[in-house]
Coordinates of C-alpha atoms in Angstrom, one line a residue:
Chain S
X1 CA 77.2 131.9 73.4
X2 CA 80.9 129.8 73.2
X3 CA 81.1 129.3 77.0
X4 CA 84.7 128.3 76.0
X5 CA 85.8 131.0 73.9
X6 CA 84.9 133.0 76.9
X7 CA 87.1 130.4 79.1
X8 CA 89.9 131.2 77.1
X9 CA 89.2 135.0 76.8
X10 CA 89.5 135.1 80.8
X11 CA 92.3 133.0 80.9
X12 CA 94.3 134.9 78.6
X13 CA 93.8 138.1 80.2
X14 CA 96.2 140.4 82.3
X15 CA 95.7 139.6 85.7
X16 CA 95.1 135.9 84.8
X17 CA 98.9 135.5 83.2
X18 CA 100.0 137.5 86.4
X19 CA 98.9 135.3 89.0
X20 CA 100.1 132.2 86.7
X21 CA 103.7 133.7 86.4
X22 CA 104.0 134.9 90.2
X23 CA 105.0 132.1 92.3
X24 CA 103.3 133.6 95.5
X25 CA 100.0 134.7 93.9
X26 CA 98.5 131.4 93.3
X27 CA 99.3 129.8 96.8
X28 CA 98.7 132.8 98.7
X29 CA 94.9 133.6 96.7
X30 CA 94.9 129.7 97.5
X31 CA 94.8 130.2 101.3
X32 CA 92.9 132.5 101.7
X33 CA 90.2 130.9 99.7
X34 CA 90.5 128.0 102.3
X35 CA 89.8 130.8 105.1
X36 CA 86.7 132.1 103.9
X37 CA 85.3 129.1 102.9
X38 CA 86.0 127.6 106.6
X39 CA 84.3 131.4 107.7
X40 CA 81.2 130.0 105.6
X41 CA 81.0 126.6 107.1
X42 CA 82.2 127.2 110.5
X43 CA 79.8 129.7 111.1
X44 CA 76.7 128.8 108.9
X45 CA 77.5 124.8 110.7
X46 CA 76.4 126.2 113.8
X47 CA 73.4 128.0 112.4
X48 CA 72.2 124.9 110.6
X49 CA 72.5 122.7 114.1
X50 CA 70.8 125.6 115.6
X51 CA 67.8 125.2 113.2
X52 CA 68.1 121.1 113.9
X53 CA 68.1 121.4 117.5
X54 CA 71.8 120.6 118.6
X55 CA 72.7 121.4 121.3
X56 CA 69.0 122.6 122.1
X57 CA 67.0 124.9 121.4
X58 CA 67.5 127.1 124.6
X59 CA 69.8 129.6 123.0
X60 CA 67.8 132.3 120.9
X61 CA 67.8 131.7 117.2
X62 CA 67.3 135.6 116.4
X63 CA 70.4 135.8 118.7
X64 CA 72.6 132.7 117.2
X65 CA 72.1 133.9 113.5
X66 CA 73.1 137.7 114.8
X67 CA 76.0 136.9 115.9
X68 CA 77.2 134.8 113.2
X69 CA 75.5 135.4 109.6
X70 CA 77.7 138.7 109.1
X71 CA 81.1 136.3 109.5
X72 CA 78.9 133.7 106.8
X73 CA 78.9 137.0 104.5
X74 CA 82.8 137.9 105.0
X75 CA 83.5 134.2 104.4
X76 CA 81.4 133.9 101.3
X77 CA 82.9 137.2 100.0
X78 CA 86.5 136.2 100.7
X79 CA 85.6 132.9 99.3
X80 CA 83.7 134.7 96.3
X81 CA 86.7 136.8 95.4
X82 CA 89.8 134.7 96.1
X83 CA 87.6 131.5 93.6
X84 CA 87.2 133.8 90.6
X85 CA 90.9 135.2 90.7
X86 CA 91.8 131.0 91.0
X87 CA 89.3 130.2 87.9
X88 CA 90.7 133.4 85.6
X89 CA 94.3 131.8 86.2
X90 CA 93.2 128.9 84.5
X91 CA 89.9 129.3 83.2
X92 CA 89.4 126.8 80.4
X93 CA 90.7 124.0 82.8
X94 CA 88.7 124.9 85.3
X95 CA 85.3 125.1 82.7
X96 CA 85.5 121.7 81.7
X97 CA 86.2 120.2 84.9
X98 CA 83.2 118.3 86.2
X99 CA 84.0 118.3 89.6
X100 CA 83.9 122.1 88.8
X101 CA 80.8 122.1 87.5
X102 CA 78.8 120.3 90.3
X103 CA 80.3 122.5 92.9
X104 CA 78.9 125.3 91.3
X105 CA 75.6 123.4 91.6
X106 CA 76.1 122.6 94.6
X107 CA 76.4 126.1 95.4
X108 CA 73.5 127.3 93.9
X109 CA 71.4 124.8 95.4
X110 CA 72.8 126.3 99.2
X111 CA 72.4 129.5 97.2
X112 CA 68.7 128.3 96.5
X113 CA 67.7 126.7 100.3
X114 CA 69.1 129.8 101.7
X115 CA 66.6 131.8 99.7
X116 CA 63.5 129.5 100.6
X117 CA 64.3 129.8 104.5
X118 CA 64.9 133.7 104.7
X119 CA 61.6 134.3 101.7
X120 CA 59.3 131.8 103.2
X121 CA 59.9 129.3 106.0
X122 CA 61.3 132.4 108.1
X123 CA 58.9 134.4 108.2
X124 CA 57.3 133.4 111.4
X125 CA 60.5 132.5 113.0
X126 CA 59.8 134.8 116.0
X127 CA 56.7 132.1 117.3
X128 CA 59.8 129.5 116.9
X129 CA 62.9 132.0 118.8
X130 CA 63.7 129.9 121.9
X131 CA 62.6 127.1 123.9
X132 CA 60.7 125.8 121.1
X133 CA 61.4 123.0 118.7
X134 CA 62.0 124.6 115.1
X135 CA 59.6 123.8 112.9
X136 CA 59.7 120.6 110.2
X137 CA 60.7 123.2 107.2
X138 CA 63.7 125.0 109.4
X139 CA 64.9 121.6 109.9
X140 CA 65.1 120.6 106.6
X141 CA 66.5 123.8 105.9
X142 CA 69.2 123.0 108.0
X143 CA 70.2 119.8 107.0
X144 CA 70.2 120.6 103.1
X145 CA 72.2 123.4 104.0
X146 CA 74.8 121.1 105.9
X147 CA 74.7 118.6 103.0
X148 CA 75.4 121.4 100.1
X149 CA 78.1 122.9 102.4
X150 CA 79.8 119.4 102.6
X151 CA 79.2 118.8 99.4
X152 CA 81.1 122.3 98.2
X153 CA 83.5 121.0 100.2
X154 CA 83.9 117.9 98.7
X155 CA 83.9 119.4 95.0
X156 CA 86.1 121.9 95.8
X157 CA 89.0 119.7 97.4
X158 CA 88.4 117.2 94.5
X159 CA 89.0 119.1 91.3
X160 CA 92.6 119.3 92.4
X161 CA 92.7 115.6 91.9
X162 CA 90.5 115.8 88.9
X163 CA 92.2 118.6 86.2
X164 CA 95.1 116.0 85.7
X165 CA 95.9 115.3 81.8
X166 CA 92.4 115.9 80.1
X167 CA 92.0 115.4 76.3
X168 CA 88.3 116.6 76.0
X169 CA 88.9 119.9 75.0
X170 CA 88.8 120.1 71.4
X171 CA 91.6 121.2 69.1
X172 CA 90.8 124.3 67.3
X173 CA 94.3 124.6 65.7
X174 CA 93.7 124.1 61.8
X175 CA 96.0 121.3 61.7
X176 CA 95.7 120.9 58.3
X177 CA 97.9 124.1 57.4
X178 CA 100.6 124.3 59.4
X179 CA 103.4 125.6 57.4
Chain K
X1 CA 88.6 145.0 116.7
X2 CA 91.2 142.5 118.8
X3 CA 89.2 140.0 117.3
X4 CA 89.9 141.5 113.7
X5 CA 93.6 141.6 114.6
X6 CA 94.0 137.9 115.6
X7 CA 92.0 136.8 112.6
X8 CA 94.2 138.7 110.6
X9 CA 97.3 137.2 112.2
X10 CA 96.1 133.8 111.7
X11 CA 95.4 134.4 107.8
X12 CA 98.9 136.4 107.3
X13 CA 101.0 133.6 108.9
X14 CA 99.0 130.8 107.2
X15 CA 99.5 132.3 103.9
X16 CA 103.3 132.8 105.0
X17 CA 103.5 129.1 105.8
X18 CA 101.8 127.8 102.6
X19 CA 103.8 129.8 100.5
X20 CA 107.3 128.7 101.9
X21 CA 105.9 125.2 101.2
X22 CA 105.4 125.8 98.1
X23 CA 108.6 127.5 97.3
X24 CA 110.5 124.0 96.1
X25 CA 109.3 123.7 93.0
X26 CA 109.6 120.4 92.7
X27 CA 106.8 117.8 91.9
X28 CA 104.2 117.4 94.3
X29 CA 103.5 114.0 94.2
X30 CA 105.0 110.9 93.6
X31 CA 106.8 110.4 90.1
X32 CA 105.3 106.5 90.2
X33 CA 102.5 107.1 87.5
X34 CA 105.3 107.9 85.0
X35 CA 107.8 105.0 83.5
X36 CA 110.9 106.5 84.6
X37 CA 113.1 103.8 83.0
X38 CA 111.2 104.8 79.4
X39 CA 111.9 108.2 77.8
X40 CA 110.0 109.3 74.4
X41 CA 111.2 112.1 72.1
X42 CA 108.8 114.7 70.3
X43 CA 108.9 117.2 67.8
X44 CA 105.0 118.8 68.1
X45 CA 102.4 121.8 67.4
X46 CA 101.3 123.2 70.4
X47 CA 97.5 122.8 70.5
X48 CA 96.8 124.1 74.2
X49 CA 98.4 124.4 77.7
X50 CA 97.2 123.9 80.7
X51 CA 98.8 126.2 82.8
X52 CA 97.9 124.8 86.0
X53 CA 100.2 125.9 89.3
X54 CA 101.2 122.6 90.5
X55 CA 102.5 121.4 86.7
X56 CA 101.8 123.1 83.6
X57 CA 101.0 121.0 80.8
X58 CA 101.7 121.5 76.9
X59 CA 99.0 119.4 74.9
X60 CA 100.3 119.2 71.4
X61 CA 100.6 117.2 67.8
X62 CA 103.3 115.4 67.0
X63 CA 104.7 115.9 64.0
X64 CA 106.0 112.9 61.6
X65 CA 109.2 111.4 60.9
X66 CA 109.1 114.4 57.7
X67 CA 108.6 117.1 60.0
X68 CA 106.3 118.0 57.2
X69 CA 102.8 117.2 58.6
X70 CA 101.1 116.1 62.2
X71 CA 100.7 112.5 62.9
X72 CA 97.8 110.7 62.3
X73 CA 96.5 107.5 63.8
X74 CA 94.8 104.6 61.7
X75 CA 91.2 106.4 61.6
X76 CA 93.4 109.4 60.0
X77 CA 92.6 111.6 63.3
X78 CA 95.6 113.7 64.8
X79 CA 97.3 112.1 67.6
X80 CA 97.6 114.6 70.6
X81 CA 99.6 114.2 73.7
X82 CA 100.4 115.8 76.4
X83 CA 103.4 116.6 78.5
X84 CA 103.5 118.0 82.1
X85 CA 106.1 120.1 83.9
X86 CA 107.0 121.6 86.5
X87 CA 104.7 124.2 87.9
X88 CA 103.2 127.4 85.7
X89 CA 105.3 130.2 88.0
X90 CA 108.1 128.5 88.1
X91 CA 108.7 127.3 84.3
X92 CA 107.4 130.4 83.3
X93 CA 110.5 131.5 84.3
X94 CA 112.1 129.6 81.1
X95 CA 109.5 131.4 79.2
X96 CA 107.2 128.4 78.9
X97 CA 103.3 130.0 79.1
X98 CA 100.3 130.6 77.9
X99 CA 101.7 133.6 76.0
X100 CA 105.1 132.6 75.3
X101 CA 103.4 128.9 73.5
X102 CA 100.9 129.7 71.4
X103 CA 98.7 127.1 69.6
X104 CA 100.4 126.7 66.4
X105 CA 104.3 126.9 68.4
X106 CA 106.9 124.3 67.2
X107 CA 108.9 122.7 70.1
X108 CA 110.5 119.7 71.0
X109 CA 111.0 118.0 74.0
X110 CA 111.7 114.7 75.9
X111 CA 108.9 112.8 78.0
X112 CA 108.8 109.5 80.7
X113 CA 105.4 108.5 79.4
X114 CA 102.0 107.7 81.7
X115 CA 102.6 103.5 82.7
X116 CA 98.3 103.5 82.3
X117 CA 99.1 104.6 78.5
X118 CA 97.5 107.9 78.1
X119 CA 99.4 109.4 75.9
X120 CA 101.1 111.8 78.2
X121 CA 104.2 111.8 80.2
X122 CA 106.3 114.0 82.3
X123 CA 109.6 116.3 80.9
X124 CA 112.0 115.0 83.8
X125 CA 115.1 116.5 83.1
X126 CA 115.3 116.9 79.2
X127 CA 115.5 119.9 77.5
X128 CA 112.8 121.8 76.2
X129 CA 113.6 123.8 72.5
X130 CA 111.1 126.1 71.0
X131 CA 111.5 126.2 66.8
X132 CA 111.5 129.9 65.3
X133 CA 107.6 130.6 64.3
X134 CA 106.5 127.9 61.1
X135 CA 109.9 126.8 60.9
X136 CA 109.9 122.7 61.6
X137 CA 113.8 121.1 61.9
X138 CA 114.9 119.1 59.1
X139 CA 113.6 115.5 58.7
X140 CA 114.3 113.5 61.7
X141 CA 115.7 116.3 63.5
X142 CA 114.3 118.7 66.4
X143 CA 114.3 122.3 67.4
X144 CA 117.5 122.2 69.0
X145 CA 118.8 121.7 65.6
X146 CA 117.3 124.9 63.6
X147 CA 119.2 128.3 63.6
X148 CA 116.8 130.9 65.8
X149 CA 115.8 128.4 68.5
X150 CA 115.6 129.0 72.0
X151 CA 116.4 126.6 74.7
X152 CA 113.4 126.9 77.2
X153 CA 115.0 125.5 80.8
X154 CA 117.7 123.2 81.8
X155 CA 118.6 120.1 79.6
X156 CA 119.7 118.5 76.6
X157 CA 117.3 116.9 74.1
X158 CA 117.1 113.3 75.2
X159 CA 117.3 109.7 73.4
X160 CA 114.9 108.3 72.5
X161 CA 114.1 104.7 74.3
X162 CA 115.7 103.2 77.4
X163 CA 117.5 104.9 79.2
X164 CA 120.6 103.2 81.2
X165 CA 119.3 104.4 84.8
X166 CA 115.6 104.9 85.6
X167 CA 115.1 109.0 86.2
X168 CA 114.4 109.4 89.9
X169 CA 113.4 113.5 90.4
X170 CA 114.2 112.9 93.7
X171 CA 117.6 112.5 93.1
X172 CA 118.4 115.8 91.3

């Protein structure tokens, strides 16, 4: 499968040339982008010092993660949304970039903790609700998820600095018979 | 549901703000990695663009002095270089995309080159001139020159070489 020749399928498609010839599309799918993904980590942050112990641990868990998972989900589907229509713009760009890359891997290794916590270290969290230290695992839970969260972050702010002038893309023009 | 309100308030008028902000097109950061004083003139195949939305950018082949065949460094590769503009909304506006530049487009153009010698460089102010499909100028000559151009923008094609008064973008 050409990972590229898909790249350049997305990238030439209808709604990518309309966001790349409107001159409000791109900032405005931009921004709001940056809203869910501070949704994500505002709300998941709290979560994840929840599961550490900051500020304590005298506030239910069951309660805590209530209250603020569903604003992780609109965040991550804001995010989610708004980051595809931003990589169909400018898909081939976007593919090679290795900033790019590791976010997405980054990502999926949130993606990943996430799925260890709820399947596994979760399932006894009621002996662990309030007033009780979290266990080892929920800890560690916590602080990979803060450290992939940052590291999104990171990734995502740095491929703006990163997709400058890049000659690694190969040519597929046949040079050779131009005219 | 107030909540849902003032959420939505916030996002409106920060997407409000940022687009205003972005409505100069101008460059968005300093002009300093480019050699202002230092302009180079190209006559090239379009091999790709970039069309990112802070500066699009035409990678392409140069063609040679003949205007017969692409240039070729001493391994006998093509050369390829690149040249950035101003961002993919607003030059698409002169026609300059994805769609309107297809790999295989003849065009010609004037760049201040990178000063850490990539060999890319930014437009500035000279014009941009797209060649009718598989029809390269005359020898030593560039689009602006062949019957059934278009003129993509502002600007005249440039000199090539020094130029008398180092381009400032800030000063347009």
């Amino acid at each position: 499968m050409d990972l590229m020749a898909i790249a350049q399928g997305i990238e030439a498609s209808g709604i990518a040339t309309a966001i790349r010839d409107s001159i409000y599309a791109g900032p405005i799918i931009n921004v709001f982008h940056v809203i869910g993904v501070v949704l994500v980590f505002g709300t998941i942050s709290i979560v994840d010092l929840r599961l550490l112990g900051f500020p304590g641990n005298g506030r239910s868990l069951s309660l805590v993660t209530h209250d603020l998972l569903k604003w992780t989900w609109i965040g991550f589907a804001v995010a989610a949304v708004t980051g595809v229509l931003m990589f169909t713009a400018n898909a081939t760009t976007f593919y090679i970039n290795t900033e790019f890359r590791l976010k997405l891997v980054a990502l999926a290794l949130a993606g990943i903790n996430m799925f260890i916590y709820e399947l596994i270290t979760a399932r006894h969290a009621d002996l662990w609700d309030k007033d009780v230290p979290t266990p080892t695992a929920a800890k560690l839970a916590g602080a990979l998820s803060l450290i992939f969260w940052v590291a999104v972050i990171f990734l995502g702010r740095w491929i703006g600095y990163t997709k400058g002038f890049n000659f690694d893309i190969p040519v597929e023009l046949d040079l050779e018979n131009l005219f | 549901m107030r909540f849902f309100k003032s959420l939505l308030a916030a996002a409106l008028s920060g997407a409000v703000a940022i687009a205003a902000l972005t409505l100069p097109t101008q460059a968005h950061h300093s002009f300093a990695m480019f050699d202002g004083s230092q302009i180079k003139v190209f006559t090239g195949v379009v091999v790709r663009i970039n069309p990112d939305a802070n500066h699009l950018q035409i990678f392409f082949a140069p063609l040679d002095e003949e205007r017969k065949a692409v240039l070729r460094n001493e391994a006998g590769e093509p050369v390829i270089w690149a040249v950035e503009m101003g961002g993919s909304a607003a030059v698409a506006r002169d026609g300059i995309s994805v769609n309107g530049f297809p790999p295989g487009t003849i065009f010609s153009t004037g760049l201040h080159p990178l000063r850490n010698g990539q060999p890319a460089g930014d437009r500035g102010s000279s014009g941009l001139f797209k060649c009718p499909e598989k029809t390269p100028p005359a020898a030593g000559m560039h689009c602006d020159s062949v019957e059934g151009s278009t003129a993509h923008g502002e600007g005249v094609m440039p000199q090539e070489g020094a130029l008398a008064e180092e381009y400032n973008p800030d000063a347009q």
